[in-house]
Amino acid sequence: MNRVALGFAILGLTFASVQGAQAADPSPPRAGDIYGVWSNPKGSVHIEIKPCGEETCGNVVWANAEAQADVRKGSKRELIGMQLLRDFSPSGPVDWKGRVFVPDLNMTFSGQVRLLDRASLRAKGCLLPNFLCKSQVWTRVDSAGRAS
């Protein structure tokens, strides 16, 4: 996997369904619904989005062996525990803006997250604000069913 593709995959910035994902809830999402564990489209990385002081952040809580090896190869760092979403704050009722760190590129990009419903969100990362962007739909992971 090339570094840029991996970077966007890790960003979690179009997902396959993930085992253990919750069924979509028909009620509209609320701001607090962003908190929890989310999986990228390939199901290769799970991040936990949670409050971090006054802002919101997302740390890697699980990654498959391939994702871990790719990051180690590109950055010589461990993926598990790494903070990928940084300094996110609300920009609307179900929208957040902040920064996204791509470890294998050792770069930080502007990022946006929008809750689509209680079980999915669209994450978008851009090289520059609204320029050279990539987006993906992430799926909520049922923590009881999360792989370890």
Short mmCIF file of N, CA, C and O in Angstrom, two decimals:
data_model
loop_
_atom_site.label_atom_id
_atom_site.label_comp_id
_atom_site.label_asym_id
_atom_site.label_seq_id
_atom_site.Cartn_x
_atom_site.Cartn_y
_atom_site.Cartn_z
N MET A 1 0.86 -1.16 0.00
CA MET A 1 0.00 0.00 0.00
C MET A 1 0.91 1.22 0.00
O MET A 1 1.83 1.31 0.78
N ASN A 2 0.64 2.17 -0.92
CA ASN A 2 1.52 3.34 -0.94
C ASN A 2 1.23 4.24 0.25
O ASN A 2 0.18 4.18 0.88
N ARG A 3 2.18 5.10 0.56
CA ARG A 3 2.11 5.90 1.78
C ARG A 3 0.92 6.85 1.80
O ARG A 3 0.28 7.03 2.82
N VAL A 4 0.63 7.50 0.67
CA VAL A 4 -0.49 8.44 0.65
C VAL A 4 -1.80 7.70 0.83
O VAL A 4 -2.66 8.11 1.61
N ALA A 5 -1.96 6.56 0.13
CA ALA A 5 -3.19 5.77 0.28
C ALA A 5 -3.34 5.30 1.72
O ALA A 5 -4.42 5.36 2.30
N LEU A 6 -2.25 4.81 2.32
CA LEU A 6 -2.31 4.38 3.71
C LEU A 6 -2.65 5.55 4.61
O LEU A 6 -3.45 5.43 5.53
N GLY A 7 -2.05 6.69 4.32
CA GLY A 7 -2.32 7.87 5.14
C GLY A 7 -3.79 8.20 5.17
O GLY A 7 -4.37 8.42 6.21
N PHE A 8 -4.42 8.22 4.00
CA PHE A 8 -5.85 8.51 3.96
C PHE A 8 -6.66 7.38 4.56
O PHE A 8 -7.69 7.60 5.16
N ALA A 9 -6.19 6.13 4.42
CA ALA A 9 -6.90 5.01 5.05
C ALA A 9 -6.86 5.17 6.55
O ALA A 9 -7.86 4.97 7.24
N ILE A 10 -5.71 5.53 7.09
CA ILE A 10 -5.59 5.72 8.53
C ILE A 10 -6.40 6.92 8.97
O ILE A 10 -7.03 6.91 10.02
N LEU A 11 -6.41 7.96 8.18
CA LEU A 11 -7.24 9.10 8.51
C LEU A 11 -8.68 8.67 8.70
O LEU A 11 -9.41 9.27 9.47
N GLY A 12 -9.01 7.65 8.02
CA GLY A 12 -10.39 7.25 8.04
C GLY A 12 -11.22 8.25 7.31
O GLY A 12 -12.36 8.47 7.65
N LEU A 13 -10.51 8.82 6.40
CA LEU A 13 -11.21 9.87 5.68
C LEU A 13 -11.91 9.15 4.57
O LEU A 13 -12.10 9.06 3.69
N THR A 14 -14.68 5.62 2.53
CA THR A 14 -15.75 4.98 2.04
C THR A 14 -15.59 3.59 2.62
O THR A 14 -14.77 2.93 2.12
N PHE A 15 -16.24 3.12 3.64
CA PHE A 15 -16.06 1.94 4.44
C PHE A 15 -16.84 0.75 3.91
O PHE A 15 -17.95 0.89 3.48
N ALA A 16 -16.25 -0.44 4.06
CA ALA A 16 -16.98 -1.70 3.92
C ALA A 16 -17.68 -1.92 5.25
O ALA A 16 -17.30 -1.34 6.26
N SER A 17 -18.68 -2.74 5.27
CA SER A 17 -19.34 -2.95 6.55
C SER A 17 -18.39 -3.71 7.46
O SER A 17 -17.56 -4.48 7.01
N VAL A 18 -18.50 -3.43 8.74
CA VAL A 18 -17.60 -3.99 9.72
C VAL A 18 -18.40 -4.89 10.65
O VAL A 18 -19.47 -4.52 11.11
N GLN A 19 -17.87 -6.08 10.94
CA GLN A 19 -18.56 -6.94 11.89
C GLN A 19 -18.59 -6.22 13.23
O GLN A 19 -17.63 -5.59 13.63
N GLY A 20 -19.72 -6.32 13.88
CA GLY A 20 -19.88 -5.66 15.17
C GLY A 20 -20.39 -4.24 15.05
O GLY A 20 -20.57 -3.58 16.05
N ALA A 21 -20.60 -3.75 13.85
CA ALA A 21 -21.14 -2.39 13.70
C ALA A 21 -22.60 -2.41 14.12
O ALA A 21 -23.32 -3.36 13.88
N GLN A 22 -23.04 -1.31 14.70
CA GLN A 22 -24.42 -1.23 15.15
C GLN A 22 -25.32 -0.90 13.98
O GLN A 22 -24.92 -0.24 13.03
N ALA A 23 -26.57 -1.34 14.07
CA ALA A 23 -27.55 -0.99 13.04
C ALA A 23 -27.85 0.50 13.12
O ALA A 23 -27.78 1.11 14.17
N ALA A 24 -28.15 1.09 11.97
CA ALA A 24 -28.43 2.52 11.93
C ALA A 24 -29.66 2.83 12.76
O ALA A 24 -30.65 2.13 12.72
N ASP A 25 -29.58 3.88 13.54
CA ASP A 25 -30.67 4.35 14.38
C ASP A 25 -31.40 5.43 13.59
O ASP A 25 -30.78 6.39 13.15
N PRO A 26 -32.73 5.31 13.40
CA PRO A 26 -33.44 6.27 12.59
C PRO A 26 -33.57 7.66 13.22
O PRO A 26 -33.87 8.62 12.53
N SER A 27 -33.34 7.79 14.53
CA SER A 27 -33.46 9.11 15.14
C SER A 27 -32.27 9.98 14.74
O SER A 27 -31.18 9.48 14.49
N PRO A 28 -32.48 11.29 14.70
CA PRO A 28 -31.39 12.17 14.26
C PRO A 28 -30.22 12.14 15.25
O PRO A 28 -30.42 11.97 16.45
N PRO A 29 -29.01 12.30 14.75
CA PRO A 29 -27.85 12.29 15.65
C PRO A 29 -27.80 13.56 16.50
O PRO A 29 -28.33 14.59 16.13
N ARG A 30 -27.16 13.42 17.65
CA ARG A 30 -26.93 14.55 18.55
C ARG A 30 -25.43 14.73 18.72
O ARG A 30 -24.65 13.80 18.47
N ALA A 31 -25.01 15.86 19.17
CA ALA A 31 -23.58 16.17 19.27
C ALA A 31 -22.79 15.10 20.03
O ALA A 31 -21.73 14.69 19.59
N GLY A 32 -23.29 14.62 21.16
CA GLY A 32 -22.58 13.63 21.96
C GLY A 32 -22.46 12.27 21.30
O GLY A 32 -21.67 11.43 21.74
N ASP A 33 -23.23 12.04 20.23
CA ASP A 33 -23.18 10.75 19.54
C ASP A 33 -21.85 10.51 18.84
O ASP A 33 -21.56 9.40 18.41
N ILE A 34 -21.01 11.51 18.73
CA ILE A 34 -19.71 11.32 18.08
C ILE A 34 -18.78 10.48 18.95
O ILE A 34 -17.89 9.81 18.45
N TYR A 35 -19.00 10.49 20.26
CA TYR A 35 -18.12 9.76 21.16
C TYR A 35 -18.33 8.26 21.03
O TYR A 35 -19.45 7.79 20.95
N GLY A 36 -17.22 7.54 21.00
CA GLY A 36 -17.27 6.08 20.90
C GLY A 36 -16.15 5.58 20.00
O GLY A 36 -15.24 6.32 19.63
N VAL A 37 -16.23 4.30 19.65
CA VAL A 37 -15.20 3.67 18.81
C VAL A 37 -15.73 3.54 17.39
O VAL A 37 -16.86 3.10 17.18
N TRP A 38 -14.90 3.94 16.43
CA TRP A 38 -15.27 3.99 15.01
C TRP A 38 -14.24 3.23 14.19
O TRP A 38 -13.06 3.27 14.49
N SER A 39 -14.71 2.57 13.15
CA SER A 39 -13.85 1.80 12.27
C SER A 39 -13.77 2.43 10.89
O SER A 39 -14.77 2.92 10.36
N ASN A 40 -12.58 2.38 10.29
CA ASN A 40 -12.42 2.88 8.93
C ASN A 40 -13.10 1.92 7.95
O ASN A 40 -13.53 0.84 8.32
N PRO A 41 -13.22 2.30 6.67
CA PRO A 41 -13.96 1.48 5.70
C PRO A 41 -13.41 0.06 5.55
O PRO A 41 -14.17 -0.87 5.34
N LYS A 42 -12.12 -0.11 5.66
CA LYS A 42 -11.52 -1.45 5.51
C LYS A 42 -11.60 -2.27 6.79
O LYS A 42 -11.28 -3.45 6.79
N GLY A 43 -11.98 -1.64 7.88
CA GLY A 43 -12.01 -2.34 9.15
C GLY A 43 -10.63 -2.61 9.70
O GLY A 43 -10.44 -3.43 10.58
N SER A 44 -9.63 -1.87 9.21
CA SER A 44 -8.25 -2.11 9.61
C SER A 44 -7.78 -1.25 10.78
O SER A 44 -6.76 -1.54 11.40
N VAL A 45 -8.52 -0.19 11.08
CA VAL A 45 -8.14 0.72 12.17
C VAL A 45 -9.41 1.13 12.91
O VAL A 45 -10.41 1.47 12.29
N HIS A 46 -9.35 1.11 14.23
CA HIS A 46 -10.43 1.59 15.09
C HIS A 46 -9.88 2.74 15.92
O HIS A 46 -8.81 2.61 16.51
N ILE A 47 -10.63 3.84 15.95
CA ILE A 47 -10.24 4.95 16.81
C ILE A 47 -11.36 5.22 17.81
O ILE A 47 -12.53 5.02 17.51
N GLU A 48 -10.97 5.66 18.98
CA GLU A 48 -11.94 6.08 19.99
C GLU A 48 -11.98 7.59 20.00
O GLU A 48 -10.96 8.25 20.23
N ILE A 49 -13.16 8.12 19.72
CA ILE A 49 -13.36 9.57 19.77
C ILE A 49 -13.94 9.90 21.13
O ILE A 49 -14.92 9.29 21.57
N LYS A 50 -13.31 10.85 21.81
CA LYS A 50 -13.72 11.19 23.18
C LYS A 50 -13.35 12.63 23.49
O LYS A 50 -12.56 13.25 22.77
N PRO A 51 -13.92 13.17 24.57
CA PRO A 51 -13.53 14.51 24.98
C PRO A 51 -12.07 14.52 25.43
O PRO A 51 -11.60 13.58 26.07
N CYS A 52 -11.36 15.56 25.08
CA CYS A 52 -9.98 15.78 25.52
C CYS A 52 -9.90 17.21 26.00
O CYS A 52 -9.65 18.13 25.21
N GLY A 53 -10.19 17.41 27.26
CA GLY A 53 -10.26 18.76 27.79
C GLY A 53 -11.45 19.47 27.18
O GLY A 53 -12.56 18.94 27.14
N GLU A 54 -11.24 20.65 26.64
CA GLU A 54 -12.31 21.44 26.03
C GLU A 54 -12.64 20.97 24.61
O GLU A 54 -13.62 21.41 24.03
N GLU A 55 -11.78 20.14 24.04
CA GLU A 55 -11.95 19.73 22.65
C GLU A 55 -12.20 18.23 22.55
O GLU A 55 -12.37 17.56 23.56
N THR A 56 -12.22 17.72 21.33
CA THR A 56 -12.46 16.31 21.06
C THR A 56 -11.26 15.75 20.32
O THR A 56 -10.67 16.43 19.49
N CYS A 57 -10.88 14.51 20.65
CA CYS A 57 -9.75 13.89 19.98
C CYS A 57 -10.10 12.44 19.65
O CYS A 57 -11.12 11.92 20.08
N GLY A 58 -9.25 11.80 18.86
CA GLY A 58 -9.45 10.41 18.50
C GLY A 58 -8.13 9.67 18.51
O GLY A 58 -7.18 10.06 17.83
N ASN A 59 -8.07 8.60 19.32
CA ASN A 59 -6.86 7.79 19.44
C ASN A 59 -7.10 6.39 18.89
O ASN A 59 -8.20 5.83 19.03
N VAL A 60 -6.07 5.81 18.31
CA VAL A 60 -6.15 4.44 17.78
C VAL A 60 -6.22 3.48 18.96
O VAL A 60 -5.35 3.50 19.84
N VAL A 61 -7.26 2.64 18.99
CA VAL A 61 -7.41 1.64 20.05
C VAL A 61 -7.20 0.22 19.52
O VAL A 61 -7.02 -0.71 20.30
N TRP A 62 -7.24 0.05 18.20
CA TRP A 62 -7.00 -1.26 17.58
C TRP A 62 -6.61 -1.04 16.13
O TRP A 62 -7.10 -0.11 15.48
N ALA A 63 -5.72 -1.87 15.62
CA ALA A 63 -5.34 -1.85 14.21
C ALA A 63 -4.88 -3.24 13.83
O ALA A 63 -4.27 -3.95 14.65
N ASN A 64 -5.17 -3.65 12.60
CA ASN A 64 -4.71 -4.97 12.17
C ASN A 64 -3.20 -4.93 11.95
O ASN A 64 -2.58 -3.87 11.94
N ALA A 65 -2.62 -6.11 11.78
CA ALA A 65 -1.16 -6.23 11.67
C ALA A 65 -0.62 -5.45 10.47
O ALA A 65 0.45 -4.83 10.56
N GLU A 66 -1.33 -5.46 9.35
CA GLU A 66 -0.85 -4.76 8.15
C GLU A 66 -0.78 -3.25 8.38
O GLU A 66 0.21 -2.61 8.03
N ALA A 67 -1.83 -2.70 8.96
CA ALA A 67 -1.83 -1.25 9.24
C ALA A 67 -0.71 -0.89 10.20
O ALA A 67 -0.01 0.11 10.01
N GLN A 68 -0.52 -1.71 11.23
CA GLN A 68 0.54 -1.43 12.20
C GLN A 68 1.92 -1.49 11.53
O GLN A 68 2.77 -0.62 11.77
N ALA A 69 2.12 -2.50 10.68
CA ALA A 69 3.41 -2.64 10.00
C ALA A 69 3.67 -1.48 9.04
O ALA A 69 4.79 -0.97 8.95
N ASP A 70 2.63 -1.04 8.33
CA ASP A 70 2.79 0.07 7.39
C ASP A 70 3.20 1.35 8.11
O ASP A 70 4.07 2.09 7.64
N VAL A 71 2.58 1.60 9.24
CA VAL A 71 2.93 2.81 10.00
C VAL A 71 4.34 2.69 10.58
O VAL A 71 5.13 3.63 10.52
N ARG A 72 4.67 1.52 11.12
CA ARG A 72 6.00 1.30 11.67
C ARG A 72 7.07 1.51 10.59
O ARG A 72 8.11 2.13 10.83
N LYS A 73 6.78 1.01 9.39
CA LYS A 73 7.72 1.13 8.27
C LYS A 73 7.90 2.60 7.87
O LYS A 73 9.01 3.04 7.58
N GLY A 74 6.80 3.35 7.86
CA GLY A 74 6.86 4.74 7.43
C GLY A 74 7.32 5.72 8.48
O GLY A 74 7.90 6.75 8.17
N SER A 75 7.06 5.41 9.76
CA SER A 75 7.37 6.41 10.80
C SER A 75 8.19 5.88 11.96
O SER A 75 8.58 6.64 12.83
N LYS A 76 8.40 4.57 12.01
CA LYS A 76 9.13 3.95 13.13
C LYS A 76 8.41 4.14 14.46
O LYS A 76 9.02 4.09 15.51
N ARG A 77 7.08 4.36 14.41
CA ARG A 77 6.29 4.57 15.62
C ARG A 77 5.19 3.52 15.70
O ARG A 77 4.80 2.93 14.70
N GLU A 78 4.66 3.32 16.88
CA GLU A 78 3.56 2.38 17.10
C GLU A 78 2.23 3.08 16.83
O GLU A 78 2.02 4.21 17.28
N LEU A 79 1.35 2.41 16.12
CA LEU A 79 0.05 2.97 15.76
C LEU A 79 -0.93 2.95 16.93
O LEU A 79 -1.64 3.93 17.16
N ILE A 80 -0.96 1.86 17.68
CA ILE A 80 -1.90 1.75 18.80
C ILE A 80 -1.57 2.84 19.83
O ILE A 80 -0.43 2.99 20.24
N GLY A 81 -2.59 3.59 20.22
CA GLY A 81 -2.42 4.67 21.19
C GLY A 81 -2.14 6.02 20.56
O GLY A 81 -2.21 7.04 21.23
N MET A 82 -1.83 6.04 19.27
CA MET A 82 -1.50 7.29 18.59
C MET A 82 -2.75 8.16 18.44
O MET A 82 -3.82 7.67 18.10
N GLN A 83 -2.61 9.45 18.68
CA GLN A 83 -3.71 10.39 18.51
C GLN A 83 -3.73 10.86 17.05
O GLN A 83 -2.80 11.50 16.60
N LEU A 84 -4.81 10.50 16.33
CA LEU A 84 -4.94 10.87 14.93
C LEU A 84 -5.84 12.08 14.74
O LEU A 84 -5.63 12.87 13.83
N LEU A 85 -6.87 12.21 15.56
CA LEU A 85 -7.76 13.37 15.50
C LEU A 85 -7.37 14.30 16.64
O LEU A 85 -7.35 13.89 17.80
N ARG A 86 -7.09 15.55 16.29
CA ARG A 86 -6.60 16.50 17.28
C ARG A 86 -7.38 17.80 17.22
O ARG A 86 -7.73 18.27 16.14
N ASP A 87 -7.63 18.37 18.38
CA ASP A 87 -8.19 19.72 18.48
C ASP A 87 -9.51 19.88 17.73
O ASP A 87 -9.74 20.92 17.11
N PHE A 88 -10.37 18.87 17.77
CA PHE A 88 -11.67 18.99 17.11
C PHE A 88 -12.63 19.73 18.03
O PHE A 88 -12.66 19.51 19.23
N SER A 89 -13.39 20.64 17.42
CA SER A 89 -14.41 21.38 18.16
C SER A 89 -15.64 21.51 17.26
O SER A 89 -15.54 21.45 16.03
N PRO A 90 -16.81 21.67 17.87
CA PRO A 90 -18.04 21.76 17.09
C PRO A 90 -18.02 22.95 16.13
O PRO A 90 -17.56 24.04 16.47
N SER A 91 -18.53 22.70 14.92
CA SER A 91 -18.70 23.78 13.93
C SER A 91 -20.14 23.84 13.46
O SER A 91 -20.47 24.60 12.58
N GLY A 92 -21.00 23.01 14.06
CA GLY A 92 -22.42 22.95 13.76
C GLY A 92 -23.05 21.91 14.67
O GLY A 92 -22.35 21.29 15.48
N PRO A 93 -24.36 21.68 14.56
CA PRO A 93 -25.03 20.73 15.45
C PRO A 93 -24.46 19.31 15.40
O PRO A 93 -24.41 18.63 16.42
N VAL A 94 -24.01 18.86 14.25
CA VAL A 94 -23.46 17.50 14.12
C VAL A 94 -22.15 17.53 13.32
O VAL A 94 -21.77 16.55 12.69
N ASP A 95 -21.46 18.66 13.35
CA ASP A 95 -20.21 18.85 12.61
C ASP A 95 -19.08 19.28 13.53
O ASP A 95 -19.30 20.03 14.48
N TRP A 96 -17.86 18.83 13.21
CA TRP A 96 -16.67 19.19 13.96
C TRP A 96 -15.55 19.50 12.97
O TRP A 96 -15.48 18.93 11.89
N LYS A 97 -14.65 20.38 13.37
CA LYS A 97 -13.45 20.69 12.59
C LYS A 97 -12.25 20.59 13.50
O LYS A 97 -12.34 20.88 14.69
N GLY A 98 -11.14 20.18 12.92
CA GLY A 98 -9.90 20.07 13.68
C GLY A 98 -8.76 19.68 12.78
O GLY A 98 -8.74 20.03 11.60
N ARG A 99 -7.82 18.92 13.35
CA ARG A 99 -6.64 18.50 12.60
C ARG A 99 -6.53 16.97 12.64
O ARG A 99 -6.89 16.35 13.64
N VAL A 100 -6.03 16.41 11.54
CA VAL A 100 -5.86 14.96 11.42
C VAL A 100 -4.39 14.67 11.17
O VAL A 100 -3.79 15.21 10.24
N PHE A 101 -3.81 13.83 12.03
CA PHE A 101 -2.40 13.46 11.89
C PHE A 101 -2.30 12.16 11.11
O PHE A 101 -2.98 11.19 11.39
N VAL A 102 -1.43 12.14 10.08
CA VAL A 102 -1.17 10.94 9.28
C VAL A 102 0.24 10.48 9.63
O VAL A 102 1.23 11.07 9.21
N PRO A 103 0.35 9.42 10.44
CA PRO A 103 1.65 9.05 11.00
C PRO A 103 2.70 8.60 9.98
O PRO A 103 3.87 8.92 10.13
N ASP A 104 2.30 7.87 8.95
CA ASP A 104 3.32 7.40 8.01
C ASP A 104 3.85 8.53 7.14
O ASP A 104 4.94 8.43 6.58
N LEU A 105 3.11 9.62 7.03
CA LEU A 105 3.59 10.80 6.31
C LEU A 105 4.19 11.84 7.26
O LEU A 105 4.80 12.80 6.83
N ASN A 106 3.93 11.63 8.56
CA ASN A 106 4.35 12.57 9.60
C ASN A 106 3.85 13.98 9.28
O ASN A 106 4.59 14.96 9.39
N MET A 107 2.56 14.04 8.86
CA MET A 107 1.95 15.31 8.49
C MET A 107 0.59 15.44 9.14
O MET A 107 -0.08 14.45 9.42
N THR A 108 0.19 16.68 9.36
CA THR A 108 -1.12 16.99 9.91
C THR A 108 -1.91 17.77 8.87
O THR A 108 -1.38 18.67 8.24
N PHE A 109 -3.18 17.37 8.68
CA PHE A 109 -4.06 17.98 7.70
C PHE A 109 -5.27 18.57 8.40
O PHE A 109 -5.62 18.17 9.51
N SER A 110 -5.95 19.52 7.73
CA SER A 110 -7.22 20.00 8.27
C SER A 110 -8.24 18.88 8.11
O SER A 110 -8.18 18.10 7.17
N GLY A 111 -9.17 18.79 9.05
CA GLY A 111 -10.15 17.72 9.01
C GLY A 111 -11.52 18.17 9.45
O GLY A 111 -11.66 19.17 10.17
N GLN A 112 -12.52 17.43 8.97
CA GLN A 112 -13.91 17.68 9.34
C GLN A 112 -14.59 16.35 9.59
O GLN A 112 -14.27 15.36 8.95
N VAL A 113 -15.52 16.34 10.51
CA VAL A 113 -16.33 15.16 10.80
C VAL A 113 -17.78 15.59 10.84
O VAL A 113 -18.10 16.62 11.44
N ARG A 114 -18.66 14.81 10.20
CA ARG A 114 -20.10 15.05 10.25
C ARG A 114 -20.80 13.75 10.61
O ARG A 114 -20.60 12.73 9.96
N LEU A 115 -21.59 13.78 11.67
CA LEU A 115 -22.41 12.62 12.01
C LEU A 115 -23.52 12.48 10.99
O LEU A 115 -24.29 13.43 10.77
N LEU A 116 -23.59 11.32 10.34
CA LEU A 116 -24.67 11.06 9.38
C LEU A 116 -25.88 10.49 10.10
O LEU A 116 -27.01 10.80 9.77
N ASP A 117 -25.62 9.64 11.06
CA ASP A 117 -26.62 9.07 11.95
C ASP A 117 -25.84 8.54 13.15
O ASP A 117 -24.64 8.77 13.25
N ARG A 118 -26.48 7.83 14.05
CA ARG A 118 -25.79 7.40 15.26
C ARG A 118 -24.79 6.28 15.02
O ARG A 118 -23.98 5.98 15.89
N ALA A 119 -24.82 5.67 13.83
CA ALA A 119 -23.93 4.55 13.54
C ALA A 119 -22.90 4.86 12.46
O ALA A 119 -22.06 4.03 12.16
N SER A 120 -22.94 6.05 11.88
CA SER A 120 -21.96 6.37 10.83
C SER A 120 -21.63 7.86 10.82
O SER A 120 -22.44 8.70 11.20
N LEU A 121 -20.42 8.14 10.41
CA LEU A 121 -19.98 9.52 10.28
C LEU A 121 -19.14 9.65 9.02
O LEU A 121 -18.55 8.68 8.55
N ARG A 122 -19.12 10.84 8.45
CA ARG A 122 -18.26 11.12 7.29
C ARG A 122 -17.08 11.93 7.79
O ARG A 122 -17.23 12.99 8.38
N ALA A 123 -15.90 11.37 7.57
CA ALA A 123 -14.66 12.05 7.93
C ALA A 123 -14.01 12.56 6.66
O ALA A 123 -13.97 11.86 5.65
N LYS A 124 -13.52 13.78 6.71
CA LYS A 124 -12.91 14.41 5.54
C LYS A 124 -11.59 15.04 5.95
O LYS A 124 -11.52 15.73 6.96
N GLY A 125 -10.57 14.77 5.17
CA GLY A 125 -9.26 15.37 5.42
C GLY A 125 -8.80 16.09 4.17
O GLY A 125 -9.03 15.61 3.06
N CYS A 126 -8.17 17.23 4.34
CA CYS A 126 -7.73 18.05 3.20
C CYS A 126 -6.29 18.47 3.39
O CYS A 126 -5.89 18.85 4.49
N LEU A 127 -5.54 18.45 2.30
CA LEU A 127 -4.16 18.92 2.34
C LEU A 127 -4.13 20.39 2.75
O LEU A 127 -3.35 20.79 3.60
N LEU A 128 -5.00 21.17 2.15
CA LEU A 128 -5.22 22.56 2.53
C LEU A 128 -6.72 22.69 2.76
O LEU A 128 -7.49 21.87 2.27
N PRO A 129 -7.19 23.70 3.46
CA PRO A 129 -8.64 23.81 3.68
C PRO A 129 -9.43 23.75 2.37
O PRO A 129 -9.21 24.53 1.45
N ASN A 130 -10.29 22.75 2.29
CA ASN A 130 -11.15 22.50 1.13
C ASN A 130 -10.39 22.34 -0.19
O ASN A 130 -10.90 22.66 -1.26
N PHE A 131 -9.17 21.81 -0.14
CA PHE A 131 -8.37 21.58 -1.33
C PHE A 131 -7.65 20.25 -1.18
O PHE A 131 -7.06 19.97 -0.15
N LEU A 132 -7.71 19.42 -2.24
CA LEU A 132 -7.13 18.08 -2.23
C LEU A 132 -7.65 17.29 -1.03
O LEU A 132 -6.91 16.91 -0.14
N CYS A 133 -8.96 17.07 -1.05
CA CYS A 133 -9.64 16.41 0.06
C CYS A 133 -9.99 14.96 -0.28
O CYS A 133 -10.16 14.60 -1.44
N LYS A 134 -10.15 14.17 0.75
CA LYS A 134 -10.63 12.80 0.64
C LYS A 134 -11.59 12.59 1.80
O LYS A 134 -11.34 13.04 2.92
N SER A 135 -12.69 11.90 1.52
CA SER A 135 -13.63 11.62 2.61
C SER A 135 -14.03 10.16 2.59
O SER A 135 -13.96 9.49 1.55
N GLN A 136 -14.42 9.67 3.75
CA GLN A 136 -14.86 8.30 3.93
C GLN A 136 -15.98 8.27 4.97
O GLN A 136 -16.04 9.15 5.82
N VAL A 137 -16.78 7.24 4.91
CA VAL A 137 -17.79 7.02 5.92
C VAL A 137 -17.27 5.97 6.90
O VAL A 137 -16.91 4.87 6.50
N TRP A 138 -17.20 6.35 8.15
CA TRP A 138 -16.76 5.45 9.23
C TRP A 138 -17.98 4.84 9.89
O TRP A 138 -19.05 5.45 9.93
N THR A 139 -17.82 3.67 10.45
CA THR A 139 -18.91 2.93 11.08
C THR A 139 -18.61 2.75 12.57
O THR A 139 -17.49 2.40 12.94
N ARG A 140 -19.65 2.97 13.37
CA ARG A 140 -19.48 2.77 14.82
C ARG A 140 -19.24 1.29 15.11
O ARG A 140 -19.85 0.43 14.52
N VAL A 141 -18.33 1.03 16.03
CA VAL A 141 -18.00 -0.34 16.43
C VAL A 141 -18.65 -0.60 17.79
O VAL A 141 -18.52 0.21 18.71
N ASP A 142 -19.32 -1.72 17.90
CA ASP A 142 -19.86 -2.14 19.19
C ASP A 142 -18.67 -2.58 20.03
O ASP A 142 -17.99 -3.54 19.68
N SER A 143 -18.40 -1.87 21.11
CA SER A 143 -17.19 -2.16 21.88
C SER A 143 -17.15 -3.60 22.39
O SER A 143 -16.10 -4.17 22.55
N ALA A 144 -18.30 -4.21 22.64
CA ALA A 144 -18.31 -5.59 23.09
C ALA A 144 -17.86 -6.54 21.99
O ALA A 144 -17.34 -7.60 22.24
N GLY A 145 -18.06 -6.14 20.72
CA GLY A 145 -17.70 -7.01 19.61
C GLY A 145 -16.39 -6.63 18.96
O GLY A 145 -15.98 -7.26 18.00
N ARG A 146 -15.69 -5.63 19.51
CA ARG A 146 -14.45 -5.17 18.89
C ARG A 146 -13.37 -6.22 19.01
O ARG A 146 -13.19 -6.85 20.04
N ALA A 147 -12.62 -6.38 17.90
CA ALA A 147 -11.50 -7.33 17.91
C ALA A 147 -10.41 -6.80 18.81
O ALA A 147 -10.25 -5.61 18.98
N SER A 148 -9.66 -7.69 19.40
CA SER A 148 -8.56 -7.24 20.26
C SER A 148 -7.23 -7.58 19.68
O SER A 148 -7.11 -8.19 18.68
#
